[in-house]
């Protein structure tokens, strides 16, 4: 969800992950004011998409981003993928004022913008100077979250089996980490400025970013971000990925030119004003950091003044490491671990200050009521899935079905 501190609200998107061929999916934009019911509006003006993964809030607009997520009916029967991910990002921008003027349950119109390279997450500035929005994208060129290491997966170069220790690893670390910065018109969809930054020597396999979201000045204009990457290993490029992307021309590095040496996992600071990779701390022992979490320095009101906390994933006990946000190359200021400290791969995270005073919200839903509501809706969900599966089976061409027998 998009957390809007100034409006004291959360915004998120509801949609169907899968739909039968020829069936139009409905997309709903939801707002919750931390009290009372969730209000929803149908969104029009959206081209077809695989999935929606992120939404962010500016002063006057909401920015929605898609995520490539190809699912093919034949895949449920064990057939290999035949369609690669899209080569672009779709953004949809909805004015907040439309949610005020449109009755709940009504339809609001989105402005659609297409950017090069697919995206995992977006950041936005709250301020809108000149009526334009500054959008920062965590691009993921040639990455494919639906390709993972199976027990039988092989190295695309020589057909040798890849060690079973990597089973379940997704095809994410196949390109340098890329950040794009765009200045867009929310009314016309015109892109006024665009710039991307990457470092193909030191920063590969981008996972997640973090920024200072705790100070008003930082939210108004994001000046820096911190990016965690898991690196690159030429021995871990699976054959199914190569079959789909081996001849791709839309990556930062062409697949035929992928390095023949490993690039270590790293934590980086990227200056969003100069669009330069400012600092990189590398993990030469095969470890990688995830997720990065920005922690503001106590007593300071300066934007981006603070620390970055990461969980370092490695063989054996994992570790917490704390960095000065402005001087990553100094190395960790503090490290902590314990015997048996083996958290799973962690994704999104945030820092929260200690609460002072009573709980600010009276919102409480008993667990029993929450579970009961979910169970009441379960038959309808299962029926919809059954209808979708039936329609998808009917959509598979006879030649394809014959080939699977």
Coordinates of C-alpha atoms in Angstrom, one line a residue:
X1 CA 0.0 0.0 0.0
X2 CA 0.9 3.7 -0.3
X3 CA 1.3 5.3 3.1
X4 CA 0.3 9.0 2.9
X5 CA 1.5 10.5 6.2
X6 CA 0.2 14.0 5.4
X7 CA -3.3 12.7 4.5
X8 CA -3.3 10.1 7.2
X9 CA -4.4 7.4 4.8
X10 CA -3.4 4.3 3.0
X11 CA -4.1 3.6 -0.7
X12 CA -3.9 0.2 -2.4
X13 CA -5.1 -1.6 -5.5
X14 CA -7.5 -4.6 -5.8
X15 CA -7.5 -6.7 -8.9
X16 CA -7.7 -10.3 -10.1
X17 CA -4.2 -11.9 -10.5
X18 CA -5.5 -14.2 -13.3
X19 CA -8.4 -13.9 -15.7
X20 CA -9.9 -16.2 -18.4
X21 CA -8.9 -15.3 -21.9
X22 CA -11.2 -12.6 -23.3
X23 CA -12.4 -11.6 -19.9
X24 CA -11.8 -8.0 -18.8
X25 CA -10.4 -7.7 -15.3
X26 CA -11.7 -5.0 -13.0
X27 CA -9.1 -2.9 -11.2
X28 CA -10.2 -1.0 -8.0
X29 CA -8.4 1.8 -6.2
X30 CA -8.9 1.7 -2.4
X31 CA -8.5 4.2 0.4
X32 CA -8.5 3.6 4.1
X33 CA -8.3 6.5 6.6
X34 CA -7.0 4.3 9.4
X35 CA -10.6 4.3 10.8
X36 CA -13.9 3.1 9.4
X37 CA -14.5 1.2 6.2
X38 CA -12.3 0.8 3.2
X39 CA -13.6 2.9 0.2
X40 CA -13.1 1.7 -3.4
X41 CA -13.4 3.2 -6.9
X42 CA -13.2 1.3 -10.2
X43 CA -10.3 2.5 -12.4
X44 CA -10.8 3.0 -16.1
X45 CA -8.2 3.7 -18.8
X46 CA -5.8 0.8 -18.0
X47 CA -4.2 -1.4 -20.7
X48 CA -3.9 -5.1 -19.9
X49 CA -1.2 -5.9 -17.4
X50 CA 0.3 -9.0 -15.7
X51 CA 0.1 -7.8 -12.1
X52 CA 0.2 -4.6 -10.0
X53 CA 2.8 -4.5 -7.3
X54 CA 3.2 -0.9 -6.2
X55 CA 1.3 2.3 -5.6
X56 CA 2.7 5.6 -4.3
X57 CA 1.1 8.9 -3.3
X58 CA 2.1 12.5 -4.2
X59 CA 0.4 15.6 -2.9
X60 CA -2.4 15.5 -5.5
X61 CA -2.0 12.2 -7.3
X62 CA -1.7 8.4 -7.0
X63 CA 0.9 6.6 -9.1
X64 CA 0.3 2.8 -9.8
X65 CA 3.0 0.6 -11.3
X66 CA 2.7 -2.9 -12.9
X67 CA 5.0 -5.9 -12.5
X68 CA 5.7 -8.4 -15.3
X69 CA 4.4 -11.8 -14.2
X70 CA 3.8 -14.2 -17.1
X71 CA 1.6 -17.2 -16.4
X72 CA 0.8 -19.6 -19.3
X73 CA -2.0 -22.3 -19.1
X74 CA 0.4 -24.9 -20.5
X75 CA 2.8 -24.3 -17.6
X76 CA 0.3 -26.0 -15.2
X77 CA 0.9 -29.1 -17.2
X78 CA 4.7 -28.9 -16.9
X79 CA 5.3 -27.3 -20.4
X80 CA 8.2 -24.8 -20.7
X81 CA 7.5 -21.1 -20.9
X82 CA 7.1 -19.7 -24.4
X83 CA 6.4 -16.0 -23.7
X84 CA 9.0 -13.8 -22.1
X85 CA 8.3 -10.8 -19.9
X86 CA 7.3 -7.4 -21.3
X87 CA 10.0 -4.9 -22.2
X88 CA 8.3 -1.9 -20.5
X89 CA 6.7 -0.4 -17.4
X90 CA 3.1 0.8 -17.3
X91 CA 2.3 3.6 -14.9
X92 CA -1.3 4.8 -14.2
X93 CA -1.9 8.2 -12.5
X94 CA -5.1 9.0 -10.8
X95 CA -5.9 12.5 -9.3
X96 CA -6.8 12.3 -5.6
X97 CA -9.5 14.9 -6.3
X98 CA -11.4 12.4 -8.4
X99 CA -11.8 10.2 -5.3
X100 CA -13.5 13.1 -3.6
X101 CA -15.8 14.1 -6.5
X102 CA -16.7 10.5 -7.5
X103 CA -19.1 8.5 -5.3
X104 CA -17.7 5.4 -3.7
X105 CA -18.1 2.5 -6.1
X106 CA -17.9 4.8 -9.1
X107 CA -15.3 5.0 -11.8
X108 CA -12.2 7.2 -12.0
X109 CA -10.1 7.7 -15.0
X110 CA -6.3 7.0 -15.1
X111 CA -3.7 8.5 -17.3
X112 CA -1.4 5.8 -18.6
X113 CA 2.3 6.3 -19.2
X114 CA 4.7 3.7 -20.7
X115 CA 8.4 3.7 -19.7
X116 CA 11.2 1.5 -21.1
X117 CA 12.2 -1.5 -19.0
X118 CA 10.0 -3.3 -16.5
X119 CA 9.9 -2.2 -12.9
X120 CA 9.7 -3.8 -9.5
X121 CA 9.0 -0.7 -7.3
X122 CA 8.5 3.0 -7.6
X123 CA 9.2 6.1 -5.5
X124 CA 7.7 9.5 -5.9
X125 CA 8.2 13.0 -4.5
X126 CA 5.3 14.4 -2.6
X127 CA 5.8 17.9 -4.2
X128 CA 4.7 18.5 -7.7
X129 CA 6.6 21.6 -8.9
X130 CA 5.1 23.0 -12.1
X131 CA 2.4 20.4 -11.9
X132 CA 4.8 17.6 -12.9
X133 CA 5.6 14.4 -11.0
X134 CA 9.0 13.0 -10.4
X135 CA 8.9 9.2 -10.4
X136 CA 11.9 7.0 -9.6
X137 CA 11.7 3.4 -10.8
X138 CA 13.6 0.3 -9.6
X139 CA 14.0 -1.3 -13.0
X140 CA 14.5 -5.0 -13.4
X141 CA 15.6 -5.6 -17.0
X142 CA 15.4 -9.2 -18.2
X143 CA 14.5 -10.4 -14.7
X144 CA 11.8 -13.1 -14.5
X145 CA 10.2 -13.9 -11.1
X146 CA 8.4 -16.9 -12.6
X147 CA 11.6 -18.8 -13.5
X148 CA 13.2 -20.5 -10.5
X149 CA 15.8 -23.2 -10.0
X150 CA 14.1 -26.6 -10.2
X151 CA 15.8 -29.8 -9.1
X152 CA 16.5 -30.7 -12.8
X153 CA 17.7 -27.2 -14.0
X154 CA 20.9 -27.1 -16.0
X155 CA 23.6 -24.5 -16.8
X156 CA 22.7 -23.0 -20.2
X157 CA 26.4 -23.1 -21.3
X158 CA 27.1 -26.8 -21.1
X159 CA 24.0 -28.6 -19.8
X160 CA 25.7 -29.4 -16.5
X161 CA 23.2 -29.7 -13.6
X162 CA 23.1 -26.7 -11.2
X163 CA 23.6 -27.7 -7.5
X164 CA 20.4 -28.5 -5.7
X165 CA 21.4 -26.0 -3.0
X166 CA 20.0 -23.3 -5.3
X167 CA 16.6 -24.8 -5.7
X168 CA 13.9 -22.1 -5.6
X169 CA 16.2 -19.2 -6.5
X170 CA 14.5 -16.9 -9.0
X171 CA 16.0 -15.5 -12.1
X172 CA 16.6 -12.0 -10.7
X173 CA 20.4 -11.6 -10.7
X174 CA 20.9 -11.6 -14.4
X175 CA 21.5 -7.8 -15.1
X176 CA 23.1 -4.8 -13.4
X177 CA 20.8 -2.9 -10.9
X178 CA 19.1 0.0 -12.7
X179 CA 17.4 3.1 -11.3
X180 CA 15.4 5.4 -13.6
X181 CA 14.2 8.9 -12.9
X182 CA 11.4 10.4 -14.8
X183 CA 9.6 13.8 -14.8
X184 CA 6.0 13.2 -16.1
X185 CA 2.9 15.2 -16.8
X186 CA 0.0 13.6 -14.9
X187 CA -2.6 15.1 -17.2
X188 CA -1.2 14.4 -20.7
X189 CA 1.2 11.5 -19.8
X190 CA 4.1 13.2 -21.5
X191 CA 7.6 12.4 -20.2
X192 CA 9.5 15.6 -19.9
X193 CA 12.8 14.2 -18.6
X194 CA 14.3 10.7 -18.2
X195 CA 17.6 9.4 -17.0
X196 CA 18.9 6.0 -15.8
X197 CA 21.9 5.0 -13.7
X198 CA 23.6 1.6 -13.3
X199 CA 27.0 0.3 -12.5
X200 CA 27.9 -2.9 -14.5
X201 CA 31.2 -3.3 -12.6
X202 CA 29.9 -3.3 -9.0
X203 CA 26.1 -3.5 -8.7
X204 CA 24.1 -6.4 -10.0
X205 CA 21.0 -8.3 -9.1
X206 CA 19.0 -5.4 -7.5
X207 CA 16.6 -6.6 -4.9
X208 CA 15.2 -3.7 -2.9
X209 CA 15.7 -0.1 -2.1
X210 CA 15.1 2.1 0.9
X211 CA 14.8 5.9 1.4
X212 CA 14.2 8.4 4.2
X213 CA 10.4 8.4 4.5
X214 CA 10.4 9.7 8.1
X215 CA 11.1 13.4 7.5
X216 CA 8.9 15.9 5.8
X217 CA 11.7 17.4 3.7
X218 CA 12.8 13.9 2.5
X219 CA 9.2 12.9 1.5
X220 CA 8.7 16.2 -0.4
X221 CA 11.8 15.4 -2.6
X222 CA 13.7 12.2 -2.5
X223 CA 17.4 13.0 -2.9
X224 CA 19.0 9.7 -2.2
X225 CA 18.2 6.0 -2.1
X226 CA 20.0 2.9 -0.9
X227 CA 20.0 -0.2 -3.0
X228 CA 20.7 -3.8 -2.1
X229 CA 21.8 -6.3 -4.7
X230 CA 22.6 -10.0 -4.6
X231 CA 25.3 -9.8 -7.3
X232 CA 25.8 -12.1 -10.3
X233 CA 27.2 -15.6 -10.8
X234 CA 27.7 -16.9 -14.3
X235 CA 27.3 -20.5 -13.0
X236 CA 23.7 -19.7 -11.9
X237 CA 22.1 -18.6 -15.2
X238 CA 19.5 -21.4 -15.8
X239 CA 18.7 -22.9 -19.1
X240 CA 15.0 -21.9 -19.0
X241 CA 15.9 -18.3 -18.6
X242 CA 18.4 -18.4 -21.5
X243 CA 15.9 -20.1 -23.8
X244 CA 13.6 -17.0 -23.3
X245 CA 16.1 -14.2 -23.1
X246 CA 19.3 -15.4 -24.7
X247 CA 18.8 -13.2 -27.7
X248 CA 17.2 -10.3 -25.9
X249 CA 18.3 -6.8 -27.0
X250 CA 16.6 -4.8 -24.3
X251 CA 18.9 -5.4 -21.4
X252 CA 21.7 -3.2 -20.0
X253 CA 24.2 -6.0 -20.8
X254 CA 23.4 -8.3 -23.7
X255 CA 23.0 -12.0 -22.5
X256 CA 25.9 -13.0 -24.9
X257 CA 28.1 -10.4 -23.0
X258 CA 27.3 -11.5 -19.5
X259 CA 30.4 -11.6 -17.3
X260 CA 32.4 -14.8 -17.0
X261 CA 33.3 -13.9 -13.4
X262 CA 31.1 -13.4 -10.3
X263 CA 30.1 -9.9 -9.2
X264 CA 29.6 -9.9 -5.4
X265 CA 26.4 -8.8 -3.7
X266 CA 26.5 -5.2 -2.6
X267 CA 24.8 -2.3 -0.8
X268 CA 24.9 1.0 -2.7
X269 CA 23.9 4.6 -2.2
X270 CA 22.6 6.4 -5.3
X271 CA 22.4 10.2 -5.6
X272 CA 19.0 10.9 -7.2
X273 CA 20.0 14.5 -8.0
X274 CA 23.2 13.7 -9.9
X275 CA 22.0 10.2 -10.9
X276 CA 25.3 8.7 -9.9
X277 CA 26.2 5.6 -7.9
X278 CA 27.9 7.4 -4.9
X279 CA 29.0 4.6 -2.6
X280 CA 29.2 0.8 -2.9
X281 CA 30.0 -1.7 -0.1
X282 CA 30.6 -5.2 -1.6
X283 CA 30.4 -8.6 0.1
X284 CA 33.3 -10.6 -1.3
X285 CA 32.5 -13.8 0.6
X286 CA 29.4 -14.6 -1.4
X287 CA 27.0 -12.9 1.0
X288 CA 24.4 -10.3 0.1
X289 CA 22.3 -7.8 2.0
X290 CA 18.4 -7.7 2.1
X291 CA 16.4 -5.8 2.9
X292 CA 18.0 -2.3 3.5
X293 CA 16.1 -0.3 6.1
X294 CA 16.7 3.4 6.6
X295 CA 16.8 4.5 10.3
X296 CA 16.8 8.3 11.0
X297 CA 19.5 9.6 13.3
X298 CA 18.0 10.6 16.6
X299 CA 17.9 14.4 17.2
X300 CA 18.6 15.2 13.6
X301 CA 16.0 16.8 11.2
X302 CA 18.3 16.7 8.1
X303 CA 16.9 14.6 5.2
X304 CA 18.8 11.4 4.7
X305 CA 20.8 11.8 7.9
X306 CA 20.8 8.4 9.6
X307 CA 21.8 4.7 9.2
X308 CA 21.0 1.8 6.9
X309 CA 20.4 -1.6 8.6
X310 CA 20.6 -4.8 6.5
X311 CA 20.3 -8.5 7.2
X312 CA 23.3 -10.2 5.6
X313 CA 22.4 -13.6 4.1
X314 CA 25.3 -16.1 4.0
X315 CA 26.1 -19.7 4.7
X316 CA 25.9 -20.4 8.4
X317 CA 24.6 -17.8 10.9
X318 CA 23.3 -14.6 9.3
X319 CA 24.1 -11.2 10.5
X320 CA 22.7 -7.7 11.1
X321 CA 24.9 -4.9 9.9
X322 CA 24.5 -1.1 10.5
X323 CA 26.0 1.5 8.2
X324 CA 26.3 5.3 8.2
X325 CA 23.9 6.2 5.5
X326 CA 26.3 8.8 4.0
X327 CA 29.4 6.7 4.2
X328 CA 28.8 3.1 3.2
X329 CA 32.4 2.5 2.1
X330 CA 33.5 3.0 5.8
X331 CA 31.9 -0.4 6.3
X332 CA 29.5 -1.5 9.0
X333 CA 29.5 0.5 12.2
X334 CA 28.0 -2.4 14.2
X335 CA 27.4 -6.1 13.6
X336 CA 25.2 -8.5 15.5
X337 CA 24.5 -12.2 15.2
X338 CA 23.8 -15.2 17.4
X339 CA 24.1 -19.0 17.1
X340 CA 21.1 -20.3 15.1
X341 CA 20.2 -16.8 13.7
X342 CA 18.8 -18.0 10.4
X343 CA 15.9 -15.8 9.3
X344 CA 14.4 -16.5 5.9
X345 CA 15.0 -14.2 2.9
X346 CA 13.5 -10.9 4.1
X347 CA 11.8 -8.5 1.8
X348 CA 10.0 -5.3 2.7
X349 CA 10.8 -3.6 6.0
X350 CA 10.6 -0.3 7.8
X351 CA 11.7 1.4 11.0
X352 CA 9.2 2.8 13.4
X353 CA 9.8 5.1 16.4
X354 CA 8.5 4.1 19.8
X355 CA 4.9 5.2 20.3
X356 CA 4.4 8.0 22.8
X357 CA 1.0 8.2 24.5
X358 CA -2.2 6.2 23.8
X359 CA -2.8 4.2 20.6
X360 CA -3.9 6.9 18.0
X361 CA -6.4 4.7 16.2
X362 CA -9.4 3.0 17.7
X363 CA -9.5 0.5 14.8
X364 CA -9.8 -3.1 16.1
X365 CA -11.1 -6.2 14.4
X366 CA -11.2 -9.3 16.5
X367 CA -9.4 -12.3 14.9
X368 CA -12.5 -14.4 15.1
X369 CA -14.5 -11.8 13.1
X370 CA -11.6 -11.4 10.6
X371 CA -11.4 -15.2 10.0
X372 CA -15.1 -15.6 9.8
X373 CA -15.4 -13.0 7.0
X374 CA -12.6 -14.7 5.0
X375 CA -14.3 -18.1 5.3
X376 CA -17.7 -16.6 4.2
X377 CA -16.1 -15.4 1.0
X378 CA -14.1 -18.6 0.3
X379 CA -16.9 -20.5 -1.7
X380 CA -17.2 -17.6 -4.1
X381 CA -13.4 -17.4 -4.6
X382 CA -13.1 -21.2 -5.3
X383 CA -16.0 -21.1 -7.7
X384 CA -14.4 -18.2 -9.6
X385 CA -11.1 -20.1 -9.8
X386 CA -12.9 -23.2 -11.1
X387 CA -14.6 -21.2 -13.8
X388 CA -11.3 -19.5 -14.7
X389 CA -9.5 -22.9 -14.9
X390 CA -12.2 -24.3 -17.1
X391 CA -12.1 -21.3 -19.5
X392 CA -8.3 -21.5 -19.6
X393 CA -8.3 -25.2 -20.5
X394 CA -10.7 -24.4 -23.3
X395 CA -8.4 -21.7 -24.6
X396 CA -5.4 -24.0 -25.1
X397 CA -5.1 -24.8 -28.8
X398 CA -5.7 -28.4 -29.8
X399 CA -2.2 -28.6 -31.2
X400 CA -0.7 -27.5 -27.9
X401 CA -2.9 -30.0 -26.0
X402 CA -1.9 -32.8 -28.3
X403 CA 1.8 -32.0 -27.8
X404 CA 1.4 -32.5 -24.1
X405 CA 0.0 -36.0 -24.4

